[in-house]
GROMACS .gro file of C-alpha atoms in nm:
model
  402
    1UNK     CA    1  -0.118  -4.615   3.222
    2UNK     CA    2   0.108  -4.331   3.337
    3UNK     CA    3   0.190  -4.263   2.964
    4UNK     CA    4  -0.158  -4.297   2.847
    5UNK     CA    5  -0.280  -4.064   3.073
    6UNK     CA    6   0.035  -3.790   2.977
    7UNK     CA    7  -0.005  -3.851   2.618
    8UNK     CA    8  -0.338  -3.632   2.512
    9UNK     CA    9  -0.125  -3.313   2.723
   10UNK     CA   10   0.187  -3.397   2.507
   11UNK     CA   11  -0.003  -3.361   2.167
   12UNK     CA   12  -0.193  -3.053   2.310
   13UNK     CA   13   0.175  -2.912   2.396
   14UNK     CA   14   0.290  -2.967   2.059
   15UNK     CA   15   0.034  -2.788   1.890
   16UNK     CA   16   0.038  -2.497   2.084
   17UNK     CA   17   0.427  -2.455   2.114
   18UNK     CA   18   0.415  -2.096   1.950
   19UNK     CA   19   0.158  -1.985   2.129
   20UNK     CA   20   0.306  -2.133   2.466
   21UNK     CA   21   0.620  -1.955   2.366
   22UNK     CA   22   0.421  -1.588   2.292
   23UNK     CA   23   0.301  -1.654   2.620
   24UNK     CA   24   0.580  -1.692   2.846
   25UNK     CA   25   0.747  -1.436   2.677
   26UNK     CA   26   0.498  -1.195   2.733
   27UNK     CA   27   0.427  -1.366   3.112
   28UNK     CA   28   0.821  -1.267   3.189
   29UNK     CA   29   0.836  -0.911   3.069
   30UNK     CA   30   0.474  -0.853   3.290
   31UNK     CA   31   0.680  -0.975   3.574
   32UNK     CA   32   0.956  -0.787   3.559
   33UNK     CA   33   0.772  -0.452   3.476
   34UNK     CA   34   0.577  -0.551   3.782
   35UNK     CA   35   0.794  -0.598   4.026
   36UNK     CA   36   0.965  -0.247   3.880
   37UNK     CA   37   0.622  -0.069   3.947
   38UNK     CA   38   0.633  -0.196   4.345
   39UNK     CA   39   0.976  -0.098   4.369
   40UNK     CA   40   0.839   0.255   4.247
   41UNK     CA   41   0.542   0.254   4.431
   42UNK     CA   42   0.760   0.176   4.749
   43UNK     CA   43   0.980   0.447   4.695
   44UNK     CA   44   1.305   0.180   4.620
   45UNK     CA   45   1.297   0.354   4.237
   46UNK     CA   46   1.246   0.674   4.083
   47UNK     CA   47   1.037   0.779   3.851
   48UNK     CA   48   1.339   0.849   3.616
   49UNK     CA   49   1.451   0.480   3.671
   50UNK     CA   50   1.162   0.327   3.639
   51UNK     CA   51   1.082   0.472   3.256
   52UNK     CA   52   1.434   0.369   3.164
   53UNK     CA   53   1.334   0.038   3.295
   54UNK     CA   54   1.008  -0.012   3.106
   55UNK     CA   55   1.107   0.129   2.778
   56UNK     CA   56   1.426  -0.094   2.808
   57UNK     CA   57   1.170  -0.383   2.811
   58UNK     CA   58   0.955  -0.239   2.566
   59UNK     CA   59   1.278  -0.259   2.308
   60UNK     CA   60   1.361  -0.585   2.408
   61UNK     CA   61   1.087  -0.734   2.382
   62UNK     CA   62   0.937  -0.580   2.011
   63UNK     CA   63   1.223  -0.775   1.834
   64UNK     CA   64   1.090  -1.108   2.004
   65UNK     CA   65   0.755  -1.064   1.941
   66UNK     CA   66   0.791  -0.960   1.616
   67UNK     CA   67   1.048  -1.259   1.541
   68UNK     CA   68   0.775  -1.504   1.672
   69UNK     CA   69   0.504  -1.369   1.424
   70UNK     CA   70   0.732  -1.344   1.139
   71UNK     CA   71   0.861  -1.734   1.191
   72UNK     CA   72   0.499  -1.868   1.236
   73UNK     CA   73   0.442  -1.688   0.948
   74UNK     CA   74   0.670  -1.829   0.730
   75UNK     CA   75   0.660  -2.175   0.877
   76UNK     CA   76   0.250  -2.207   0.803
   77UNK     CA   77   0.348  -2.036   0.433
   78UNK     CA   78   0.576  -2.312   0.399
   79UNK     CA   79   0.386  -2.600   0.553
   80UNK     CA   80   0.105  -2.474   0.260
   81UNK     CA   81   0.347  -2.387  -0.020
   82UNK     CA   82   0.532  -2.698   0.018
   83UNK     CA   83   0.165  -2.918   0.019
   84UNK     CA   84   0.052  -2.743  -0.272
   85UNK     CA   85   0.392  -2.818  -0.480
   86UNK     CA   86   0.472  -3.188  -0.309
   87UNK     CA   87   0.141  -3.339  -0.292
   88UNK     CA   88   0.162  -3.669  -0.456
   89UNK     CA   89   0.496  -3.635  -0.551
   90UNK     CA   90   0.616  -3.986  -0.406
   91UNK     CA   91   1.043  -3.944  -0.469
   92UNK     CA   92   1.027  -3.634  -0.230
   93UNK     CA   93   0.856  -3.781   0.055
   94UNK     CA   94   1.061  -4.088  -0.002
   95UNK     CA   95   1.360  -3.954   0.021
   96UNK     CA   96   1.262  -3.739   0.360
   97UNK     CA   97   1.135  -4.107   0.493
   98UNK     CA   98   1.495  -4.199   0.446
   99UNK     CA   99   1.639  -3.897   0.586
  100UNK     CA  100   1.379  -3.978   0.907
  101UNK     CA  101   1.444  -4.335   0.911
  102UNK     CA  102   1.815  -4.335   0.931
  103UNK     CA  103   1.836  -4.054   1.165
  104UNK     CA  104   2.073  -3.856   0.974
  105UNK     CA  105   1.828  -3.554   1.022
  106UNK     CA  106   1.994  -3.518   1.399
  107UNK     CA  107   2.311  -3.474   1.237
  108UNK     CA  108   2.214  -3.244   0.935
  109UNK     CA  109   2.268  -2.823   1.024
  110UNK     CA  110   2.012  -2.690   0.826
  111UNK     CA  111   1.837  -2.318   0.795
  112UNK     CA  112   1.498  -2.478   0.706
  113UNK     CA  113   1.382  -2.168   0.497
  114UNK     CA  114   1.721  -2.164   0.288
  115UNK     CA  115   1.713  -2.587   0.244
  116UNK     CA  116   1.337  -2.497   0.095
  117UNK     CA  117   1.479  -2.254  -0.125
  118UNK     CA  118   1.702  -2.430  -0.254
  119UNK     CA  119   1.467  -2.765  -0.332
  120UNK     CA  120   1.267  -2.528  -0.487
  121UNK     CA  121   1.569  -2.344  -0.740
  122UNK     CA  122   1.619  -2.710  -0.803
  123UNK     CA  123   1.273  -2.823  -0.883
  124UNK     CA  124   1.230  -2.491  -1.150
  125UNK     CA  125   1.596  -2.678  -1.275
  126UNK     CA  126   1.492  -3.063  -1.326
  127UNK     CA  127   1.104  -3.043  -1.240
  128UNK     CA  128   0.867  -3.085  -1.551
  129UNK     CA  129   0.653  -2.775  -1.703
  130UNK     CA  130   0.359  -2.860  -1.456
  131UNK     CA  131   0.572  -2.856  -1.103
  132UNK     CA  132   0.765  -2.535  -1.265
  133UNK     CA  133   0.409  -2.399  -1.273
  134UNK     CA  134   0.293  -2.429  -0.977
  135UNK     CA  135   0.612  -2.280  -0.838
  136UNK     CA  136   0.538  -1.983  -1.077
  137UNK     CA  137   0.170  -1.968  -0.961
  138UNK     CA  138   0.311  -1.987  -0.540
  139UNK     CA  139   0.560  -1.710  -0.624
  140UNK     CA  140   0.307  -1.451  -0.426
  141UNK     CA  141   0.322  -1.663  -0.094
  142UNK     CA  142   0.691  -1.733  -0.173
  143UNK     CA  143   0.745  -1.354  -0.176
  144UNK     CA  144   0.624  -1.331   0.173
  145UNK     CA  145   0.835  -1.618   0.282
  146UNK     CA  146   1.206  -1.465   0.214
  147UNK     CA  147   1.213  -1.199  -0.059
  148UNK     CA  148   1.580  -1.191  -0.094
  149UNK     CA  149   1.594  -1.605  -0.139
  150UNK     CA  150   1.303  -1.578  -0.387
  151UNK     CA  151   1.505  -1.360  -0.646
  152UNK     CA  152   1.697  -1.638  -0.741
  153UNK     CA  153   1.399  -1.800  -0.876
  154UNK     CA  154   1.186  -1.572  -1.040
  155UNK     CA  155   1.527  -1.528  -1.233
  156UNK     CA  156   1.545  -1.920  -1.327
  157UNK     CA  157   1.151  -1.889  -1.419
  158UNK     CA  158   1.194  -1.566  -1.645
  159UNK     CA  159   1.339  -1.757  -1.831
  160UNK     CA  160   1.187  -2.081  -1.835
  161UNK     CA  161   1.118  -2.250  -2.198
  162UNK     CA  162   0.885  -2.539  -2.293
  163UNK     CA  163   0.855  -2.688  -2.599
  164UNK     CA  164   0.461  -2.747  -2.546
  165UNK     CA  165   0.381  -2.445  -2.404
  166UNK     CA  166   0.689  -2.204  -2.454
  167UNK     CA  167   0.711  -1.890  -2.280
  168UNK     CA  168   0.370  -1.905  -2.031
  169UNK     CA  169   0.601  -1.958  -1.700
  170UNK     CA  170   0.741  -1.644  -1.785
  171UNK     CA  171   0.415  -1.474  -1.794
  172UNK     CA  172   0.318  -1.624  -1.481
  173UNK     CA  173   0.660  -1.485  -1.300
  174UNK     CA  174   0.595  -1.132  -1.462
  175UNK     CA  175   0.222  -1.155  -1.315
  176UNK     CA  176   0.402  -1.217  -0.991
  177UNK     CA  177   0.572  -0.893  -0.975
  178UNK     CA  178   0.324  -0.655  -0.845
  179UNK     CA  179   0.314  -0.814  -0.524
  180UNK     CA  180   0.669  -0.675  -0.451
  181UNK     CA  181   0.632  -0.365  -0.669
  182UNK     CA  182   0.659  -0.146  -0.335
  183UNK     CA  183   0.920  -0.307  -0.203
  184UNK     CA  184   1.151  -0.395  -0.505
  185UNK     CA  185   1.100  -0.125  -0.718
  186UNK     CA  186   1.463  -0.149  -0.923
  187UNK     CA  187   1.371  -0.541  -0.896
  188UNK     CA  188   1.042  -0.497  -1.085
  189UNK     CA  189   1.148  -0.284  -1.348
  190UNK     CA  190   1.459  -0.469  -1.402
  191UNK     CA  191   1.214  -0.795  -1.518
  192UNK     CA  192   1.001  -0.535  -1.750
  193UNK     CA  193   1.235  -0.590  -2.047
  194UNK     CA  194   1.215  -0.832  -2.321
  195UNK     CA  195   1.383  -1.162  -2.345
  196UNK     CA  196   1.517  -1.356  -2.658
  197UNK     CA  197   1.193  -1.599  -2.693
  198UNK     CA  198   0.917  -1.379  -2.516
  199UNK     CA  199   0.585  -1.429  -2.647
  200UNK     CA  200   0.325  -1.153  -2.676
  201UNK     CA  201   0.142  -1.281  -2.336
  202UNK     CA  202   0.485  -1.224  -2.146
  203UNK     CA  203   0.472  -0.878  -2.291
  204UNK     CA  204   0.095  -0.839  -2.246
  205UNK     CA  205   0.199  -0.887  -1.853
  206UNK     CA  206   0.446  -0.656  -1.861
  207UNK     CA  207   0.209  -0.390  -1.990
  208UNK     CA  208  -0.030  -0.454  -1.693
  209UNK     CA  209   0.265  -0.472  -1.417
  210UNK     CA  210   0.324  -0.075  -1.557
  211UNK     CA  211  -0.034  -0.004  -1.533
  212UNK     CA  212  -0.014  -0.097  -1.160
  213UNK     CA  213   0.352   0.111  -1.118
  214UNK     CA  214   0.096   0.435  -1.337
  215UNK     CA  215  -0.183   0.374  -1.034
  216UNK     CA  216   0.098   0.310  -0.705
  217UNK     CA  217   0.445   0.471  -0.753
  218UNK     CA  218   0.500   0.753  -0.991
  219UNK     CA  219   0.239   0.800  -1.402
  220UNK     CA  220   0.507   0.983  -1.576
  221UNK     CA  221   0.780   0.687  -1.489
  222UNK     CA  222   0.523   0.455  -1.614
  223UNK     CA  223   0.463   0.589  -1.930
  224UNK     CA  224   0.807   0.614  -1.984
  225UNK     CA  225   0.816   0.219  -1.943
  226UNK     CA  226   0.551   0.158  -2.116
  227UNK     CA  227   0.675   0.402  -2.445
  228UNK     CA  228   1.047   0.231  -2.390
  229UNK     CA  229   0.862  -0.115  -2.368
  230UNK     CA  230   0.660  -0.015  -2.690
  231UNK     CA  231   1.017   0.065  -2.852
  232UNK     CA  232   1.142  -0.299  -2.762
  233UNK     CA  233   0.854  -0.413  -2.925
  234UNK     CA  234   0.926  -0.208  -3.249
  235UNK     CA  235   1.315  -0.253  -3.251
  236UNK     CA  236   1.231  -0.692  -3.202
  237UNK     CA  237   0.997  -0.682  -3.496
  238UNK     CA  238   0.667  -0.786  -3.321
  239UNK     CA  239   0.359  -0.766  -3.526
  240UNK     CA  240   0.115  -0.504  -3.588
  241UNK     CA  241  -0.146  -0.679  -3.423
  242UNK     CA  242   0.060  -0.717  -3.127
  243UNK     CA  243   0.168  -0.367  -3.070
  244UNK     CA  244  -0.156  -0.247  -3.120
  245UNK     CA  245  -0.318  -0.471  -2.916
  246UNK     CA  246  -0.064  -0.375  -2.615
  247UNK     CA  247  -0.155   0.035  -2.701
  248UNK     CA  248  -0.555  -0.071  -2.684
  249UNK     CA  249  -0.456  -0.226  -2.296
  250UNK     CA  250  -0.276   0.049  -2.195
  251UNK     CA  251  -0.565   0.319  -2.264
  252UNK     CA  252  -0.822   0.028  -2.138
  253UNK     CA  253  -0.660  -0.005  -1.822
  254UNK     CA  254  -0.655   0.379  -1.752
  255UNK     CA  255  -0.997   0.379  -1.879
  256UNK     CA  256  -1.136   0.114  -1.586
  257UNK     CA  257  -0.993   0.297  -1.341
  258UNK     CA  258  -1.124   0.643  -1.437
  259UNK     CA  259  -1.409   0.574  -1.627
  260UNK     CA  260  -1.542   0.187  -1.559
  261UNK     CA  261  -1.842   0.284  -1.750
  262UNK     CA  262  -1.669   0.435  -2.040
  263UNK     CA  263  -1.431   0.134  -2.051
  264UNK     CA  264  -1.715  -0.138  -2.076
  265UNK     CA  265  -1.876   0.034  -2.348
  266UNK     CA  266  -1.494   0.022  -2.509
  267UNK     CA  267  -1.480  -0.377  -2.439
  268UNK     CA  268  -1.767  -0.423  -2.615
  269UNK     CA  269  -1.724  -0.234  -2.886
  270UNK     CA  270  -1.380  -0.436  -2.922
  271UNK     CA  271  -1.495  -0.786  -2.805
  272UNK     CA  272  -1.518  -0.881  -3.156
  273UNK     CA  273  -1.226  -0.760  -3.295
  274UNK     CA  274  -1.054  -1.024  -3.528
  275UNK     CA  275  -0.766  -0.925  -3.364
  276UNK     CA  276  -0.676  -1.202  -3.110
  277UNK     CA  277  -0.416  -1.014  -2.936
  278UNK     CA  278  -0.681  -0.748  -2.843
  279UNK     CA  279  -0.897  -1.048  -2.700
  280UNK     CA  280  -0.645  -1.195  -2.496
  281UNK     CA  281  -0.568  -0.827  -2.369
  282UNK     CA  282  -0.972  -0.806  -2.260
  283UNK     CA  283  -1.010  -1.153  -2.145
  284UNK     CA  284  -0.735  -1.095  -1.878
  285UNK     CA  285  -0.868  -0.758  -1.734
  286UNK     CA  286  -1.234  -0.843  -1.662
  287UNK     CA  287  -1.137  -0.934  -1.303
  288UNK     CA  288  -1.142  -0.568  -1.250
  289UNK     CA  289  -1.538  -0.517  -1.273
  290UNK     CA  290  -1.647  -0.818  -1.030
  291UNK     CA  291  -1.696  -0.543  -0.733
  292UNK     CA  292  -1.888  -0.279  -0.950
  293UNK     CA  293  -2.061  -0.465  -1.187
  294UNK     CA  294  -2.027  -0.822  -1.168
  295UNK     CA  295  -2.313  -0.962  -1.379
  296UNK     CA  296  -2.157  -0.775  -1.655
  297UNK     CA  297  -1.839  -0.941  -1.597
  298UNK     CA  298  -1.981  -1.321  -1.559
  299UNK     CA  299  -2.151  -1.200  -1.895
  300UNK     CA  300  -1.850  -1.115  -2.043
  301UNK     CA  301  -1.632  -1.432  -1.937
  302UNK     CA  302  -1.898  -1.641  -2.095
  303UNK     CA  303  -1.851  -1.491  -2.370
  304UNK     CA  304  -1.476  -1.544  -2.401
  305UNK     CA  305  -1.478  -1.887  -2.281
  306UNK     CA  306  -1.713  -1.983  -2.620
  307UNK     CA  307  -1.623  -2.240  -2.784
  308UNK     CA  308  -1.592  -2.051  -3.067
  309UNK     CA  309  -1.286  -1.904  -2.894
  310UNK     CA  310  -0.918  -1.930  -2.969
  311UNK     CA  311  -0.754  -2.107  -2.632
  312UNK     CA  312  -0.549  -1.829  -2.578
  313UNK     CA  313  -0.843  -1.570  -2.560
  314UNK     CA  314  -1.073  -1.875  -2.337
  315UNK     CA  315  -0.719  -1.909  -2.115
  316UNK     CA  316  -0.713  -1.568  -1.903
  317UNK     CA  317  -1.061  -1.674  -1.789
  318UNK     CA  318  -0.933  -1.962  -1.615
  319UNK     CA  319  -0.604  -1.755  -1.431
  320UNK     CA  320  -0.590  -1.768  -1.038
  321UNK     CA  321  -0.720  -1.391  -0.987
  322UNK     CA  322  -1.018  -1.470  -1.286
  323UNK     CA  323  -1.142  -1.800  -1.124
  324UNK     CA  324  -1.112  -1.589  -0.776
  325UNK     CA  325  -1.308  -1.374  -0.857
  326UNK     CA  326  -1.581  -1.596  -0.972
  327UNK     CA  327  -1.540  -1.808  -0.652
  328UNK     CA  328  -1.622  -1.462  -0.462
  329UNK     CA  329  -1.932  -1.442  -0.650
  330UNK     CA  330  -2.040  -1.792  -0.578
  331UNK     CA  331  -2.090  -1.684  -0.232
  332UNK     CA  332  -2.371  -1.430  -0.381
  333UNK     CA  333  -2.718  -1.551  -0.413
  334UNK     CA  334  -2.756  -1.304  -0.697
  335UNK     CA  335  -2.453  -1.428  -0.874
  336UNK     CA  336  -2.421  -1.840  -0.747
  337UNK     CA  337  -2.568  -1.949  -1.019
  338UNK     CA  338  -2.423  -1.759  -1.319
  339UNK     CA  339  -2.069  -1.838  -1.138
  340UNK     CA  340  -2.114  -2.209  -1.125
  341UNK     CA  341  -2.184  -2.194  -1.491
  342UNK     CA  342  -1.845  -1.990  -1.588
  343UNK     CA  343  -1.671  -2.261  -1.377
  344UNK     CA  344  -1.799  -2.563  -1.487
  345UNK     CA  345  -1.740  -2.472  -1.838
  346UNK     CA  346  -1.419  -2.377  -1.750
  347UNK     CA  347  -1.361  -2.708  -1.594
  348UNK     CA  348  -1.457  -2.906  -1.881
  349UNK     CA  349  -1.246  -2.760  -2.097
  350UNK     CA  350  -1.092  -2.933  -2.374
  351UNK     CA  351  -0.770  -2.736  -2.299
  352UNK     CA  352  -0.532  -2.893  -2.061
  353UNK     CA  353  -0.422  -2.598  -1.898
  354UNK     CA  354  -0.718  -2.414  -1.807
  355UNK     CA  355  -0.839  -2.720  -1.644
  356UNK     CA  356  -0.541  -2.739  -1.465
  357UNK     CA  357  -0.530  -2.377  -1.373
  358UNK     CA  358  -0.943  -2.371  -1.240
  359UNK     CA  359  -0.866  -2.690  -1.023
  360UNK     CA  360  -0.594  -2.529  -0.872
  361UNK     CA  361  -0.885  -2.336  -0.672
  362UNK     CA  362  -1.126  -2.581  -0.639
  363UNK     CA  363  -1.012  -2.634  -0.258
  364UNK     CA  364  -1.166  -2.268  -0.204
  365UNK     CA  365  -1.516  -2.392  -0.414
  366UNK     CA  366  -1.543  -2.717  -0.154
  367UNK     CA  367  -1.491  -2.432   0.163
  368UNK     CA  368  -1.777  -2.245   0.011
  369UNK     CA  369  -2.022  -2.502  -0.195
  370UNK     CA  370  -1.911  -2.870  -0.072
  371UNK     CA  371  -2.171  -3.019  -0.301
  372UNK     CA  372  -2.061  -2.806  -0.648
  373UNK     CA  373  -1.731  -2.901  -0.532
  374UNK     CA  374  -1.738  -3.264  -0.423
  375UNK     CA  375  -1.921  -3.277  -0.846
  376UNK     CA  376  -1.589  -3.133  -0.969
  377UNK     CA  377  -1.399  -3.365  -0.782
  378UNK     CA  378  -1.578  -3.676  -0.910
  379UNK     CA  379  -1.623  -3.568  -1.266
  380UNK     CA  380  -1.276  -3.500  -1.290
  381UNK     CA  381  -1.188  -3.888  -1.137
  382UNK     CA  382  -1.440  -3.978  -1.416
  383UNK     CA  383  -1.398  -3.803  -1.718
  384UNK     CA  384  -1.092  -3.621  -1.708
  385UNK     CA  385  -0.769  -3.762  -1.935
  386UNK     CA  386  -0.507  -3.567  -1.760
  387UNK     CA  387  -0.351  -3.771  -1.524
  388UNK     CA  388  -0.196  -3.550  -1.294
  389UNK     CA  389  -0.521  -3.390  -1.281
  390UNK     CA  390  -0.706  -3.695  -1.167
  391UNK     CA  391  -0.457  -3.808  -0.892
  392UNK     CA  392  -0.531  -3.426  -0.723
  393UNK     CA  393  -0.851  -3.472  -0.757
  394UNK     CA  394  -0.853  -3.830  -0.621
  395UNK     CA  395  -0.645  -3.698  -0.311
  396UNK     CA  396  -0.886  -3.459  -0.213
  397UNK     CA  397  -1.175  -3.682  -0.233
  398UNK     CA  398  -1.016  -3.864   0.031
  399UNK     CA  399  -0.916  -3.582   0.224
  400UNK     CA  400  -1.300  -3.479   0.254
  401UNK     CA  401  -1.388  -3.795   0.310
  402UNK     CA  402  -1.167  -3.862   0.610
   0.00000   0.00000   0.00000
């Protein structure tokens, strides 16, 4: 009975430990400046004393407090990073069970952020192309986690190669960059170089990445890296098409943030180009007019998600910051509609990969539409023939339901 009646507090301990923490903290430095004020105000201190006293807790206790938010930061990144690369996969968890079962994890002297780091080097190692994507695609939240720790991988991923689908993890790593571009300047440009076995997309990311260091650090040390990046291209032999295509993004991208008006007149002038380079280049950047004018951009995505489309011009559509942006607009009355379309085609995709990449937000589309979700979820269970694909989507049916 006793434990029974000590066993709801217990749970409602555990799940407010940090907080708990915070708050004792915060109890104990009130109670000492407190008792320093009386001893003032009684004339035991003066007022000489007393300002040593409080800024001496003021220092001590910034480092805590910002040591508290920084580890329940990175704890909750890596409770989510670590469910959105583990779910379903059955060896990991098994092997933790056995850990848990056989109480070795008493005796194992772990840093918990530096054995995740290391799983994950290992997983971009031994994993297949789709777990090595995902780890590509959490690189952003990784960042946050440990910067210094993540460098390791975004070197194993730059250069990642798969038969099927070749250089795209490297693209995805280089479209991670930007995120640190403040912070790891030398870092950044370092990674803005070619590689033996680059594709044109790689490059095509690269392009953009220098765009953002034009707009945030310094213009005339971004088109040096962009004419030097050009050079690269010339020097490795790349096509025509390709190098002009990568010129055509560079003055796009200036013109969309100067001239957004000037630069949609541009994209359609060029939307038909039988250049598919130049496509791919426009296909990827329409995620920059969903504030100002985001009927034109649903427009314009329908377009390039025709069937009539190569997959690599239909692809960009489906990318995490594309299919965010339409998820934004879902949440528009004006724009529900037209979004739900771009998605569901997008979904039904013959292409593996832009199926996989859309359902890799469809978590957000339940949060916002449960009903246009919960009709992903079961046509995928129905009709889709990847099987990874199906299992995530059976796992969050069950989620919801429960």
């Amino acid at each position: 009975m006793k434990r029974k009646f000590w066993r709801p507090f217990k749970k409602w301990l555990r799940k407010k430990e940090n907080i708990l923490i915070e708050f004792l903290s915060i109890l104990f430095w009130v109670i000492i400046g407190t008792i320093a004020l009386l001893l003032f105000y009684y004339g035991l201190l003066d007022l000489l004393t007393l300002l040593q006293i409080v800024f001496g807790l003021i220092l001590a206790f910034l480092p805590i407090y910002f040591y508290l938010i920084k580890k329940r930061e990175q704890t909750m990144l890596i409770s989510f990073t670590s469910k959105y690369l583990l779910e379903k996969e059955e060896s990991k968890i098994d092997e933790l069970l056995g850990i848990l079962i056989a109480g070795k994890w008493e005796k194992l002297k772990i840093d918990p952020i530096e054995e995740f780091f290391k799983c994950l080097r290992e997983m971009c190692l031994k994993s297949d192309f789709e777990m090595r994507r995902r780890i590509a695609e959490a690189l952003p939240a990784l960042f946050k986690i440990n910067l210094e720790e993540n460098k390791e991988i975004v070197g194993i991923l730059r250069r990642d190669w798969d038969e099927r689908w070749k250089s795209d993890n490297r693209r995805r790593t280089i479209e991670a960059l930007p995120y640190i571009i403040d912070k790891e300047k030398e870092f950044v440009k370092d990674n803005l170089h070619i590689i033996e076995g680059d594709e044109i997309f790689a490059i095509i990311a690269m392009v953009e990445i220098i765009d953002v260091w034009r707009e945030k650090v310094n213009k005339k040390e971004a088109e040096k890296l962009f004419a030097e990046l050009k050079d690269e291209m010339e020097r490795q032999q790349y096509g025509s098409d390709e190098i002009n295509a990568t010129i055509e993004l560079w003055n796009l991208l200036d013109l969309i943030r100067s001239e957004p008006n000037q630069a949609i007149k541009m994209i359609e002038e060029l939307k038909g180009s039988p250049n598919i380079y130049l496509q791919i280049c426009i296909a990827r950047n329409l995620k920059h007019f969903s504030k100002r004018f985001p009927q034109t951009m649903l427009s314009l995505m329908e377009h390039f998600i025709g069937k009539d489309k190569h997959k690599n011009v239909r692809r960009p559509i489906a990318k995490e910051d594309s299919v965010g942006c339409l998820i934004e607009l879902l949440q528009n009355k004006r724009h529900f509609e037209k979004s739900k379309e771009v998605i569901w085609k997008l979904i039904n995709d013959e292409d593996d990969i832009i199926r996989l990449a859309t359902f890799d937000k469809v978590e957000k589309v339940l949060d916002i539409d449960s009903e246009f979700g919960n009709k992903i979820l079961q046509h995928v269970i129905e009709k889709n023939r990847h099987p990874k694909l199906v299992e995530r989507a059976k796992t969050l049916m069950k989620r919801n339901k429960g």
